[in-house]
PDB file of C-alpha atoms and ligand atoms in Angstrom:
ATOM      1  CA  MET V   1       0.000   0.000   0.000  1.00  0.00           C
ATOM      2  CA  LYS V   2       1.367   3.420  -0.948  1.00  0.00           C
ATOM      3  CA  ILE V   3       2.055   6.016   1.751  1.00  0.00           C
ATOM      4  CA  LYS V   4       0.441   9.234   0.549  1.00  0.00           C
ATOM      5  CA  LYS V   5       0.147  11.390   3.666  1.00  0.00           C
ATOM      6  CA  ALA V   6       2.786  12.774   5.997  1.00  0.00           C
ATOM      7  CA  VAL V   7       1.956  14.310   9.367  1.00  0.00           C
ATOM      8  CA  PHE V   8       4.175  17.085  10.735  1.00  0.00           C
ATOM      9  CA  PRO V   9       3.533  17.821  14.413  1.00  0.00           C
ATOM     10  CA  VAL V  10       4.697  21.406  14.933  1.00  0.00           C
ATOM     11  CA  ALA V  11       2.647  22.367  17.980  1.00  0.00           C
ATOM     12  CA  GLY V  12       5.284  21.844  20.684  1.00  0.00           C
ATOM     13  CA  LEU V  13       6.357  24.676  22.971  1.00  0.00           C
ATOM     14  CA  GLY V  14      10.045  24.412  22.093  1.00  0.00           C
ATOM     15  CA  THR V  15      11.087  25.270  25.640  1.00  0.00           C
ATOM     16  CA  ARG V  16      14.683  24.123  25.064  1.00  0.00           C
ATOM     17  CA  PHE V  17      15.039  26.917  22.531  1.00  0.00           C
ATOM     18  CA  LEU V  18      13.578  29.833  24.474  1.00  0.00           C
ATOM     19  CA  PRO V  19      13.567  32.785  24.089  1.00  0.00           C
ATOM     20  CA  ALA V  20      13.767  32.282  20.279  1.00  0.00           C
ATOM     21  CA  THR V  21      10.603  30.172  20.384  1.00  0.00           C
ATOM     22  CA  LYS V  22       8.515  32.532  22.503  1.00  0.00           C
ATOM     23  CA  ALA V  23       6.519  33.871  19.572  1.00  0.00           C
ATOM     24  CA  MET V  24       7.831  31.705  16.743  1.00  0.00           C
ATOM     25  CA  ALA V  25       7.708  27.981  15.979  1.00  0.00           C
ATOM     26  CA  LYS V  26      11.145  26.357  16.344  1.00  0.00           C
ATOM     27  CA  GLU V  27      10.456  24.717  12.988  1.00  0.00           C
ATOM     28  CA  MET V  28      10.745  28.191  11.422  1.00  0.00           C
ATOM     29  CA  LEU V  29      14.316  28.724  12.651  1.00  0.00           C
ATOM     30  CA  PRO V  30      16.582  28.783   9.595  1.00  0.00           C
ATOM     31  CA  VAL V  31      19.425  26.384   8.941  1.00  0.00           C
ATOM     32  CA  VAL V  32      21.568  28.482   6.589  1.00  0.00           C
ATOM     33  CA  ASP V  33      18.730  30.071   4.595  1.00  0.00           C
ATOM     34  CA  LYS V  34      15.797  27.667   4.861  1.00  0.00           C
ATOM     35  CA  PRO V  35      13.505  27.120   7.846  1.00  0.00           C
ATOM     36  CA  ILE V  36      13.972  23.610   9.202  1.00  0.00           C
ATOM     37  CA  ILE V  37      10.387  22.699   8.319  1.00  0.00           C
ATOM     38  CA  GLN V  38      11.218  23.239   4.639  1.00  0.00           C
ATOM     39  CA  TYR V  39      13.940  20.577   4.711  1.00  0.00           C
ATOM     40  CA  ALA V  40      11.443  18.071   6.111  1.00  0.00           C
ATOM     41  CA  VAL V  41       8.673  18.994   3.670  1.00  0.00           C
ATOM     42  CA  GLU V  42      11.120  18.650   0.754  1.00  0.00           C
ATOM     43  CA  GLU V  43      12.185  15.257   2.120  1.00  0.00           C
ATOM     44  CA  ALA V  44       8.532  14.131   2.228  1.00  0.00           C
ATOM     45  CA  PHE V  45       7.766  15.269  -1.324  1.00  0.00           C
ATOM     46  CA  SER V  46      10.911  13.664  -2.679  1.00  0.00           C
ATOM     47  CA  ALA V  47       9.796  10.387  -1.047  1.00  0.00           C
ATOM     48  CA  GLY V  48       6.551  10.575  -3.028  1.00  0.00           C
ATOM     49  CA  ILE V  49       4.254  12.001  -0.329  1.00  0.00           C
ATOM     50  CA  GLU V  50       1.188  13.638  -1.864  1.00  0.00           C
ATOM     51  CA  GLN V  51      -0.361  15.389   1.119  1.00  0.00           C
ATOM     52  CA  ILE V  52       1.209  17.283   4.008  1.00  0.00           C
ATOM     53  CA  VAL V  53      -0.680  17.526   7.296  1.00  0.00           C
ATOM     54  CA  PHE V  54       0.579  20.180   9.736  1.00  0.00           C
ATOM     55  CA  ILE V  55      -0.495  19.945  13.358  1.00  0.00           C
ATOM     56  CA  THR V  56      -0.012  23.520  14.459  1.00  0.00           C
ATOM     57  CA  ALA V  57      -0.910  25.703  17.423  1.00  0.00           C
ATOM     58  CA  ARG V  58      -1.697  29.308  18.195  1.00  0.00           C
ATOM     59  CA  GLY V  59       1.055  31.663  17.079  1.00  0.00           C
ATOM     60  CA  LYS V  60       2.406  29.380  14.329  1.00  0.00           C
ATOM     61  CA  ILE V  61       0.706  30.974  11.351  1.00  0.00           C
ATOM     62  CA  ALA V  62       4.055  32.012   9.804  1.00  0.00           C
ATOM     63  CA  LEU V  63       4.716  28.334   9.159  1.00  0.00           C
ATOM     64  CA  ILE V  64       1.550  27.961   7.121  1.00  0.00           C
ATOM     65  CA  ASN V  65       2.244  31.231   5.278  1.00  0.00           C
ATOM     66  CA  HIS V  66       5.707  29.968   4.332  1.00  0.00           C
ATOM     67  CA  PHE V  67       4.115  27.447   1.959  1.00  0.00           C
ATOM     68  CA  ASP V  68       1.567  29.864   0.478  1.00  0.00           C
ATOM     69  CA  ARG V  69       1.811  32.505  -2.244  1.00  0.00           C
ATOM     70  CA  SER V  70       3.081  35.951  -1.294  1.00  0.00           C
ATOM     71  CA  PHE V  71       1.821  38.201  -4.065  1.00  0.00           C
ATOM     72  CA  GLU V  72       3.436  41.387  -2.757  1.00  0.00           C
ATOM     73  CA  LEU V  73       6.858  39.755  -2.495  1.00  0.00           C
ATOM     74  CA  GLU V  74       6.498  38.085  -5.904  1.00  0.00           C
ATOM     75  CA  HIS V  75       5.509  41.432  -7.455  1.00  0.00           C
ATOM     76  CA  ASN V  76       8.493  43.198  -5.881  1.00  0.00           C
ATOM     77  CA  LEU V  77      10.983  40.537  -6.970  1.00  0.00           C
ATOM     78  CA  LYS V  78       9.555  40.716 -10.479  1.00  0.00           C
ATOM     79  CA  ILE V  79       9.865  44.495 -10.890  1.00  0.00           C
ATOM     80  CA  LYS V  80      13.381  44.394  -9.418  1.00  0.00           C
ATOM     81  CA  GLY V  81      14.384  41.739 -11.955  1.00  0.00           C
ATOM     82  CA  LYS V  82      15.290  39.176  -9.274  1.00  0.00           C
ATOM     83  CA  HIS V  83      14.084  36.303 -11.418  1.00  0.00           C
ATOM     84  CA  GLU V  84      16.073  33.487  -9.785  1.00  0.00           C
ATOM     85  CA  LEU V  85      14.737  34.394  -6.349  1.00  0.00           C
ATOM     86  CA  LEU V  86      11.229  34.712  -7.743  1.00  0.00           C
ATOM     87  CA  LYS V  87      11.488  31.223  -9.218  1.00  0.00           C
ATOM     88  CA  GLU V  88      12.691  29.850  -5.883  1.00  0.00           C
ATOM     89  CA  ILE V  89       9.890  31.509  -3.921  1.00  0.00           C
ATOM     90  CA  LYS V  90       7.240  30.218  -6.317  1.00  0.00           C
ATOM     91  CA  LYS V  91       8.706  26.694  -6.244  1.00  0.00           C
ATOM     92  CA  LEU V  92       8.094  26.618  -2.497  1.00  0.00           C
ATOM     93  CA  VAL V  93       4.337  26.600  -2.886  1.00  0.00           C
ATOM     94  CA  PRO V  94       2.875  23.146  -3.423  1.00  0.00           C
ATOM     95  CA  LYS V  95      -0.165  22.547  -5.599  1.00  0.00           C
ATOM     96  CA  THR V  96      -3.247  23.924  -3.888  1.00  0.00           C
ATOM     97  CA  GLY V  97      -4.968  21.324  -1.691  1.00  0.00           C
ATOM     98  CA  THR V  98      -1.698  19.535  -0.939  1.00  0.00           C
ATOM     99  CA  ILE V  99      -1.273  21.161   2.453  1.00  0.00           C
ATOM    100  CA  ILE V 100      -3.791  20.601   5.209  1.00  0.00           C
ATOM    101  CA  HIS V 101      -3.526  21.967   8.705  1.00  0.00           C
ATOM    102  CA  THR V 102      -5.304  21.518  11.964  1.00  0.00           C
ATOM    103  CA  ARG V 103      -4.614  22.776  15.457  1.00  0.00           C
ATOM    104  CA  GLN V 104      -3.686  20.972  18.610  1.00  0.00           C
ATOM    105  CA  ASN V 105      -5.501  23.148  21.149  1.00  0.00           C
ATOM    106  CA  GLU V 106      -3.187  22.230  24.022  1.00  0.00           C
ATOM    107  CA  PRO V 107       0.395  20.893  23.909  1.00  0.00           C
ATOM    108  CA  LEU V 108      -0.504  17.568  25.518  1.00  0.00           C
ATOM    109  CA  GLY V 109       2.333  15.647  23.872  1.00  0.00           C
ATOM    110  CA  LEU V 110       3.545  14.227  20.564  1.00  0.00           C
ATOM    111  CA  GLY V 111       1.079  11.312  20.721  1.00  0.00           C
ATOM    112  CA  HIS V 112      -1.817  13.701  21.184  1.00  0.00           C
ATOM    113  CA  ALA V 113      -0.584  15.903  18.316  1.00  0.00           C
ATOM    114  CA  ILE V 114      -0.605  12.932  15.931  1.00  0.00           C
ATOM    115  CA  TRP V 115      -4.039  11.856  17.174  1.00  0.00           C
ATOM    116  CA  CYS V 116      -5.322  15.275  16.015  1.00  0.00           C
ATOM    117  CA  ALA V 117      -4.739  14.040  12.425  1.00  0.00           C
ATOM    118  CA  ARG V 118      -6.907  10.909  12.776  1.00  0.00           C
ATOM    119  CA  ASP V 119      -9.781  12.027  10.535  1.00  0.00           C
ATOM    120  CA  ILE V 120      -7.481  13.584   7.959  1.00  0.00           C
ATOM    121  CA  VAL V 121      -5.333  10.455   7.685  1.00  0.00           C
ATOM    122  CA  GLY V 122      -8.215   7.961   7.767  1.00  0.00           C
ATOM    123  CA  ASN V 123      -7.638   4.252   7.392  1.00  0.00           C
ATOM    124  CA  GLU V 124      -4.280   4.155   5.618  1.00  0.00           C
ATOM    125  CA  PRO V 125      -0.623   3.933   6.653  1.00  0.00           C
ATOM    126  CA  PHE V 126       1.072   7.319   6.936  1.00  0.00           C
ATOM    127  CA  ALA V 127       4.404   8.958   7.657  1.00  0.00           C
ATOM    128  CA  VAL V 128       5.323  11.221  10.572  1.00  0.00           C
ATOM    129  CA  LEU V 129       8.261  13.631  10.367  1.00  0.00           C
ATOM    130  CA  LEU V 130       9.594  15.653  13.283  1.00  0.00           C
ATOM    131  CA  ALA V 131      11.238  18.518  11.473  1.00  0.00           C
ATOM    132  CA  ASP V 132      13.555  19.401  14.345  1.00  0.00           C
ATOM    133  CA  ASP V 133      15.354  16.128  13.654  1.00  0.00           C
ATOM    134  CA  LEU V 134      17.210  17.349  10.585  1.00  0.00           C
ATOM    135  CA  ILE V 135      19.002  14.578   8.715  1.00  0.00           C
ATOM    136  CA  LYS V 136      21.747  15.065   6.135  1.00  0.00           C
ATOM    137  CA  SER V 137      21.825  12.055   3.817  1.00  0.00           C
ATOM    138  CA  ASP V 138      22.389  11.060   0.213  1.00  0.00           C
ATOM    139  CA  VAL V 139      18.996   9.367  -0.001  1.00  0.00           C
ATOM    140  CA  PRO V 140      16.247  11.119   2.023  1.00  0.00           C
ATOM    141  CA  VAL V 141      15.535   9.068   5.139  1.00  0.00           C
ATOM    142  CA  LEU V 142      11.811   8.829   4.429  1.00  0.00           C
ATOM    143  CA  SER V 143      12.617   7.341   0.996  1.00  0.00           C
ATOM    144  CA  GLN V 144      14.895   4.788   2.680  1.00  0.00           C
ATOM    145  CA  MET V 145      12.038   3.878   5.027  1.00  0.00           C
ATOM    146  CA  MET V 146       9.417   3.694   2.256  1.00  0.00           C
ATOM    147  CA  LYS V 147      11.570   1.082   0.565  1.00  0.00           C
ATOM    148  CA  LYS V 148      11.618  -0.989   3.755  1.00  0.00           C
ATOM    149  CA  PHE V 149       7.857  -0.545   4.176  1.00  0.00           C
ATOM    150  CA  THR V 150       7.237  -2.060   0.743  1.00  0.00           C
ATOM    151  CA  LYS V 151       8.725  -5.299   2.077  1.00  0.00           C
ATOM    152  CA  LEU V 152       7.679  -5.219   5.734  1.00  0.00           C
ATOM    153  CA  GLN V 153       4.138  -3.746   5.475  1.00  0.00           C
ATOM    154  CA  SER V 154       4.321  -2.828   9.179  1.00  0.00           C
ATOM    155  CA  SER V 155       5.066   0.240  11.257  1.00  0.00           C
ATOM    156  CA  ILE V 156       8.710   1.348  11.081  1.00  0.00           C
ATOM    157  CA  VAL V 157      10.669   3.813  13.242  1.00  0.00           C
ATOM    158  CA  ALA V 158      14.013   5.354  12.343  1.00  0.00           C
ATOM    159  CA  VAL V 159      16.632   4.538  14.958  1.00  0.00           C
ATOM    160  CA  MET V 160      20.235   5.377  15.777  1.00  0.00           C
ATOM    161  CA  GLU V 161      22.648   4.342  18.482  1.00  0.00           C
ATOM    162  CA  VAL V 162      23.203   6.896  21.247  1.00  0.00           C
ATOM    163  CA  GLU V 163      25.570   7.008  24.227  1.00  0.00           C
ATOM    164  CA  LYS V 164      24.198   5.018  27.145  1.00  0.00           C
ATOM    165  CA  HIS V 165      23.955   8.144  29.346  1.00  0.00           C
ATOM    166  CA  GLN V 166      21.699   9.813  26.741  1.00  0.00           C
ATOM    167  CA  THR V 167      18.857   7.260  26.851  1.00  0.00           C
ATOM    168  CA  GLU V 168      16.680   9.478  29.027  1.00  0.00           C
ATOM    169  CA  GLN V 169      16.389  11.985  26.179  1.00  0.00           C
ATOM    170  CA  TYR V 170      14.857   9.476  23.733  1.00  0.00           C
ATOM    171  CA  GLY V 171      12.351   6.710  23.145  1.00  0.00           C
ATOM    172  CA  ILE V 172      14.410   3.521  23.382  1.00  0.00           C
ATOM    173  CA  LEU V 173      13.855   0.119  21.755  1.00  0.00           C
ATOM    174  CA  ASP V 174      14.099  -3.345  23.151  1.00  0.00           C
ATOM    175  CA  ALA V 175      14.664  -5.198  19.881  1.00  0.00           C
ATOM    176  CA  VAL V 176      16.313  -8.123  18.114  1.00  0.00           C
ATOM    177  CA  PRO V 177      18.301  -7.743  14.889  1.00  0.00           C
ATOM    178  CA  ILE V 178      16.823  -9.050  11.624  1.00  0.00           C
ATOM    179  CA  ASN V 179      19.829  -7.921   9.580  1.00  0.00           C
ATOM    180  CA  ASN V 180      22.390  -5.065   9.622  1.00  0.00           C
ATOM    181  CA  GLU V 181      19.742  -2.417   9.052  1.00  0.00           C
ATOM    182  CA  VAL V 182      16.504  -3.703  10.539  1.00  0.00           C
ATOM    183  CA  VAL V 183      15.515  -4.761  14.061  1.00  0.00           C
ATOM    184  CA  LYS V 184      12.245  -6.290  15.253  1.00  0.00           C
ATOM    185  CA  VAL V 185      10.826  -4.451  18.224  1.00  0.00           C
ATOM    186  CA  ASN V 186       9.846  -6.227  21.467  1.00  0.00           C
ATOM    187  CA  ALA V 187       9.166  -3.096  23.504  1.00  0.00           C
ATOM    188  CA  LEU V 188       9.415   0.698  23.330  1.00  0.00           C
ATOM    189  CA  ILE V 189      10.183   2.767  26.406  1.00  0.00           C
ATOM    190  CA  GLU V 190      10.050   6.558  26.554  1.00  0.00           C
ATOM    191  CA  LYS V 191      13.053   8.264  28.156  1.00  0.00           C
ATOM    192  CA  PRO V 192      14.345   5.432  30.366  1.00  0.00           C
ATOM    193  CA  ALA V 193      17.141   6.131  32.843  1.00  0.00           C
ATOM    194  CA  PRO V 194      20.429   4.628  31.554  1.00  0.00           C
ATOM    195  CA  GLU V 195      20.359   1.796  34.105  1.00  0.00           C
ATOM    196  CA  LYS V 196      16.815   0.843  33.002  1.00  0.00           C
ATOM    197  CA  ALA V 197      17.309   1.213  29.235  1.00  0.00           C
ATOM    198  CA  PRO V 198      17.089  -2.143  27.391  1.00  0.00           C
ATOM    199  CA  SER V 199      19.471  -0.885  24.652  1.00  0.00           C
ATOM    200  CA  ASN V 200      21.030   2.276  23.248  1.00  0.00           C
ATOM    201  CA  LEU V 201      18.843   2.227  20.113  1.00  0.00           C
ATOM    202  CA  ALA V 202      17.035   5.566  20.122  1.00  0.00           C
ATOM    203  CA  ILE V 203      13.976   6.558  18.110  1.00  0.00           C
ATOM    204  CA  ILE V 204      14.592   9.512  15.780  1.00  0.00           C
ATOM    205  CA  GLY V 205      11.807  11.658  14.315  1.00  0.00           C
ATOM    206  CA  ARG V 206      10.807   9.643  11.256  1.00  0.00           C
ATOM    207  CA  TYR V 207       8.000   7.091  11.424  1.00  0.00           C
ATOM    208  CA  ILE V 208       5.782   5.077   9.149  1.00  0.00           C
ATOM    209  CA  LEU V 209       2.679   4.099  11.095  1.00  0.00           C
ATOM    210  CA  THR V 210      -0.318   1.893  10.406  1.00  0.00           C
ATOM    211  CA  PRO V 211      -3.705   3.553  11.126  1.00  0.00           C
ATOM    212  CA  GLU V 212      -4.391   1.211  14.078  1.00  0.00           C
ATOM    213  CA  ILE V 213      -2.068   3.492  16.099  1.00  0.00           C
ATOM    214  CA  PHE V 214      -5.020   5.913  16.433  1.00  0.00           C
ATOM    215  CA  ASN V 215      -6.914   3.335  18.564  1.00  0.00           C
ATOM    216  CA  TYR V 216      -4.167   3.575  21.176  1.00  0.00           C
ATOM    217  CA  LEU V 217      -3.483   7.314  20.846  1.00  0.00           C
ATOM    218  CA  GLY V 218      -7.212   7.859  21.401  1.00  0.00           C
ATOM    219  CA  LYS V 219      -6.938   6.434  24.912  1.00  0.00           C
ATOM    220  CA  ASN V 220      -5.183   9.698  25.854  1.00  0.00           C
ATOM    221  CA  LYS V 221      -3.018   7.965  28.455  1.00  0.00           C
ATOM    222  CA  LYS V 222      -0.306  10.175  29.931  1.00  0.00           C
ATOM    223  CA  GLY V 223       3.260   8.879  30.107  1.00  0.00           C
ATOM    224  CA  ALA V 224       6.752  10.298  30.653  1.00  0.00           C
ATOM    225  CA  GLY V 225       6.737  14.014  31.524  1.00  0.00           C
ATOM    226  CA  GLY V 226       2.930  13.913  31.958  1.00  0.00           C
ATOM    227  CA  GLU V 227       2.561  13.944  28.144  1.00  0.00           C
ATOM    228  CA  ILE V 228       0.590  11.654  25.822  1.00  0.00           C
ATOM    229  CA  GLN V 229       3.471   9.799  24.233  1.00  0.00           C
ATOM    230  CA  LEU V 230       3.609   8.223  20.771  1.00  0.00           C
ATOM    231  CA  THR V 231       6.146   5.709  22.131  1.00  0.00           C
ATOM    232  CA  ASP V 232       3.580   4.353  24.625  1.00  0.00           C
ATOM    233  CA  ALA V 233       0.889   3.983  21.932  1.00  0.00           C
ATOM    234  CA  MET V 234       3.373   2.132  19.707  1.00  0.00           C
ATOM    235  CA  HIS V 235       4.222  -0.164  22.601  1.00  0.00           C
ATOM    236  CA  SER V 236       0.500  -1.008  22.912  1.00  0.00           C
ATOM    237  CA  LEU V 237       0.273  -1.537  19.143  1.00  0.00           C
ATOM    238  CA  LEU V 238       2.778  -4.387  19.562  1.00  0.00           C
ATOM    239  CA  LYS V 239      -0.036  -6.478  21.082  1.00  0.00           C
ATOM    240  CA  THR V 240      -1.555  -6.881  17.613  1.00  0.00           C
ATOM    241  CA  GLN V 241       1.088  -5.838  15.059  1.00  0.00           C
ATOM    242  CA  SER V 242       4.821  -6.044  14.465  1.00  0.00           C
ATOM    243  CA  ILE V 243       6.964  -2.917  14.557  1.00  0.00           C
ATOM    244  CA  PHE V 244      10.437  -2.615  13.072  1.00  0.00           C
ATOM    245  CA  GLY V 245      13.328  -0.261  13.744  1.00  0.00           C
ATOM    246  CA  TYR V 246      15.399   0.937  10.788  1.00  0.00           C
ATOM    247  CA  LYS V 247      18.992   2.126  11.174  1.00  0.00           C
ATOM    248  CA  PHE V 248      18.914   4.963   8.654  1.00  0.00           C
ATOM    249  CA  LYS V 249      21.874   6.143   6.610  1.00  0.00           C
ATOM    250  CA  GLY V 250      22.626   9.776   7.340  1.00  0.00           C
ATOM    251  CA  GLU V 251      23.750  12.281   9.934  1.00  0.00           C
ATOM    252  CA  ARG V 252      21.079  13.547  12.310  1.00  0.00           C
ATOM    253  CA  PHE V 253      21.054  16.964  14.000  1.00  0.00           C
ATOM    254  CA  ASP V 254      18.779  17.758  16.929  1.00  0.00           C
ATOM    255  CA  CYS V 255      17.660  21.249  15.940  1.00  0.00           C
ATOM    256  CA  GLY V 256      15.428  21.493  19.007  1.00  0.00           C
ATOM    257  CA  ASP V 257      18.631  21.772  21.014  1.00  0.00           C
ATOM    258  CA  LYS V 258      20.760  24.934  20.861  1.00  0.00           C
ATOM    259  CA  ALA V 259      24.071  23.137  20.273  1.00  0.00           C
ATOM    260  CA  GLY V 260      22.549  20.679  17.775  1.00  0.00           C
ATOM    261  CA  PHE V 261      21.066  23.579  15.840  1.00  0.00           C
ATOM    262  CA  GLN V 262      24.425  25.363  15.556  1.00  0.00           C
ATOM    263  CA  MET V 263      26.057  22.114  14.376  1.00  0.00           C
ATOM    264  CA  ALA V 264      23.386  21.721  11.699  1.00  0.00           C
ATOM    265  CA  ASN V 265      24.063  25.263  10.487  1.00  0.00           C
ATOM    266  CA  LEU V 266      27.779  24.549  10.254  1.00  0.00           C
ATOM    267  CA  ALA V 267      27.349  21.215   8.491  1.00  0.00           C
ATOM    268  CA  PHE V 268      24.893  22.558   5.915  1.00  0.00           C
ATOM    269  CA  ALA V 269      26.815  25.808   5.389  1.00  0.00           C
ATOM    270  CA  MET V 270      30.015  23.865   4.671  1.00  0.00           C
ATOM    271  CA  GLU V 271      28.250  22.251   1.727  1.00  0.00           C
ATOM    272  CA  ARG V 272      27.510  25.629   0.182  1.00  0.00           C
ATOM    273  CA  GLU V 273      30.148  26.915  -2.215  1.00  0.00           C
ATOM    274  CA  ASP V 274      28.939  30.512  -1.690  1.00  0.00           C
ATOM    275  CA  ILE V 275      29.456  30.341   2.087  1.00  0.00           C
ATOM    276  CA  LYS V 276      32.044  27.659   2.837  1.00  0.00           C
ATOM    277  CA  ASN V 277      35.270  29.640   2.307  1.00  0.00           C
ATOM    278  CA  LYS V 278      34.152  32.709   4.251  1.00  0.00           C
ATOM    279  CA  LEU V 279      33.098  30.497   7.121  1.00  0.00           C
ATOM    280  CA  LEU V 280      36.310  28.460   7.141  1.00  0.00           C
ATOM    281  CA  LYS V 281      38.382  31.640   7.142  1.00  0.00           C
ATOM    282  CA  TYR V 282      36.457  32.905  10.157  1.00  0.00           C
ATOM    283  CA  ILE V 283      36.621  29.583  12.051  1.00  0.00           C
ATOM    284  CA  LYS V 284      40.425  29.613  11.683  1.00  0.00           C
ATOM    285  CA  THR V 285      40.558  32.973  13.465  1.00  0.00           C
ATOM    286  CA  LEU V 286      38.799  31.453  16.494  1.00  0.00           C
ATOM    287  CA  GLY V 287      41.798  29.149  17.149  1.00  0.00           C
TER     288      GLY V 287
HETATM  289  P1  LIG D 301       9.678  17.891  21.609  1.00  0.00           P
HETATM  290  O1  LIG D 301       9.842  16.734  22.498  1.00  0.00           O
HETATM  291  O2  LIG D 301      10.882  18.412  20.924  1.00  0.00           O
HETATM  292  O3  LIG D 301       8.943  19.022  22.436  1.00  0.00           O
HETATM  293  O4  LIG D 301       8.570  17.499  20.554  1.00  0.00           O
HETATM  294  P2  LIG D 301       8.819  20.556  22.149  1.00  0.00           P
HETATM  295  O5  LIG D 301       7.730  21.098  22.995  1.00  0.00           O
HETATM  296  O6  LIG D 301       8.678  20.853  20.688  1.00  0.00           O
HETATM  297  O7  LIG D 301      10.242  21.140  22.600  1.00  0.00           O
HETATM  298  P3  LIG D 301      10.932  21.250  24.044  1.00  0.00           P
HETATM  299  O8  LIG D 301      11.313  19.862  24.449  1.00  0.00           O
HETATM  300  O9  LIG D 301       9.954  21.921  24.985  1.00  0.00           O
HETATM  301  O10 LIG D 301      12.113  22.118  23.773  1.00  0.00           O
HETATM  302  C1  LIG D 301       8.825  16.666  19.445  1.00  0.00           C
HETATM  303  C2  LIG D 301       7.918  17.072  18.314  1.00  0.00           C
HETATM  304  O11 LIG D 301       6.561  16.950  18.681  1.00  0.00           O
HETATM  305  C3  LIG D 301       5.859  18.167  18.511  1.00  0.00           C
HETATM  306  C4  LIG D 301       6.940  19.238  18.499  1.00  0.00           C
HETATM  307  O12 LIG D 301       6.513  20.379  17.780  1.00  0.00           O
HETATM  308  C5  LIG D 301       8.121  18.521  17.877  1.00  0.00           C
HETATM  309  O13 LIG D 301       8.045  18.536  16.464  1.00  0.00           O
HETATM  310  N1  LIG D 301       4.879  18.314  19.607  1.00  0.00           N
HETATM  311  C6  LIG D 301       5.256  18.065  20.882  1.00  0.00           C
HETATM  312  C7  LIG D 301       3.600  18.706  19.319  1.00  0.00           C
HETATM  313  O14 LIG D 301       3.249  18.954  18.143  1.00  0.00           O
HETATM  314  N2  LIG D 301       2.703  18.823  20.334  1.00  0.00           N
HETATM  315  C8  LIG D 301       3.031  18.571  21.626  1.00  0.00           C
HETATM  316  O15 LIG D 301       2.162  18.689  22.510  1.00  0.00           O
HETATM  317  C9  LIG D 301       4.359  18.186  21.892  1.00  0.00           C
END
């Protein structure tokens, strides 16, 4: 079955990035010259996604506007002869009807945010992308996962190994290897203390989920941090369906974290011929 819809929860408070996120979604912070949400939306489209579902909140309207026409700007670029920029700005706007958005009225957790998309997604498997997990890779991670889904026909989470002391920042898998890339999940635990973590395989913000996940998200059960957690709903889903972990190929940056965000900016800027040399010259002066 083809995955056509991708859900982007962007309703979190972004407290780790205050004060920048006081009045602005963290997903609108730019890495080099693109807001981080744009990287994730481009990844979804390049993986063949046909419809984008944003779960937003009050104060996040700039994010929706970013993917809409801006006639005044287009007009100004046109009369100033900035044709390349004009082309780029227009390219950003997907075909009308491709972007749907709904609001999560209260930030009750990632699981609750995804549950808000239940009627939009309906009874089909779908993707979830957390834009603040920015991944630099040759093949977009969602495309890598789609390929696995074709074979496995089950829910899949992207995973990477983390340091043992970091387990309490992530959802962690208890899993057995199927091959070098894929593990079969026995249990999922949200933010376990290092001594309680069954492994160091951490869930990263890319998922392919079967629609049955909504049955468990709908129970609105609170978990770690008093939030309704996707990890807990996936653990319950294991009662009736298999879930797999996929060790993606790529480098992941946690853009919800101040240091991770700066690293992402450096890594992406160093790939830009127009920026790289200036940046390198400056870094050398820091000694
Ligand atoms: P985070 O765990 O990064 O939470 O959410 P956060 O609130 O955004 O940031 P911090 O931890 O306070 O700094 C992971 C993803 O889930 C979304 C976020 O927008 C982010 O993409 N989310 C989280 C929601 O959409 N709603 C929520 O209630 C919580």
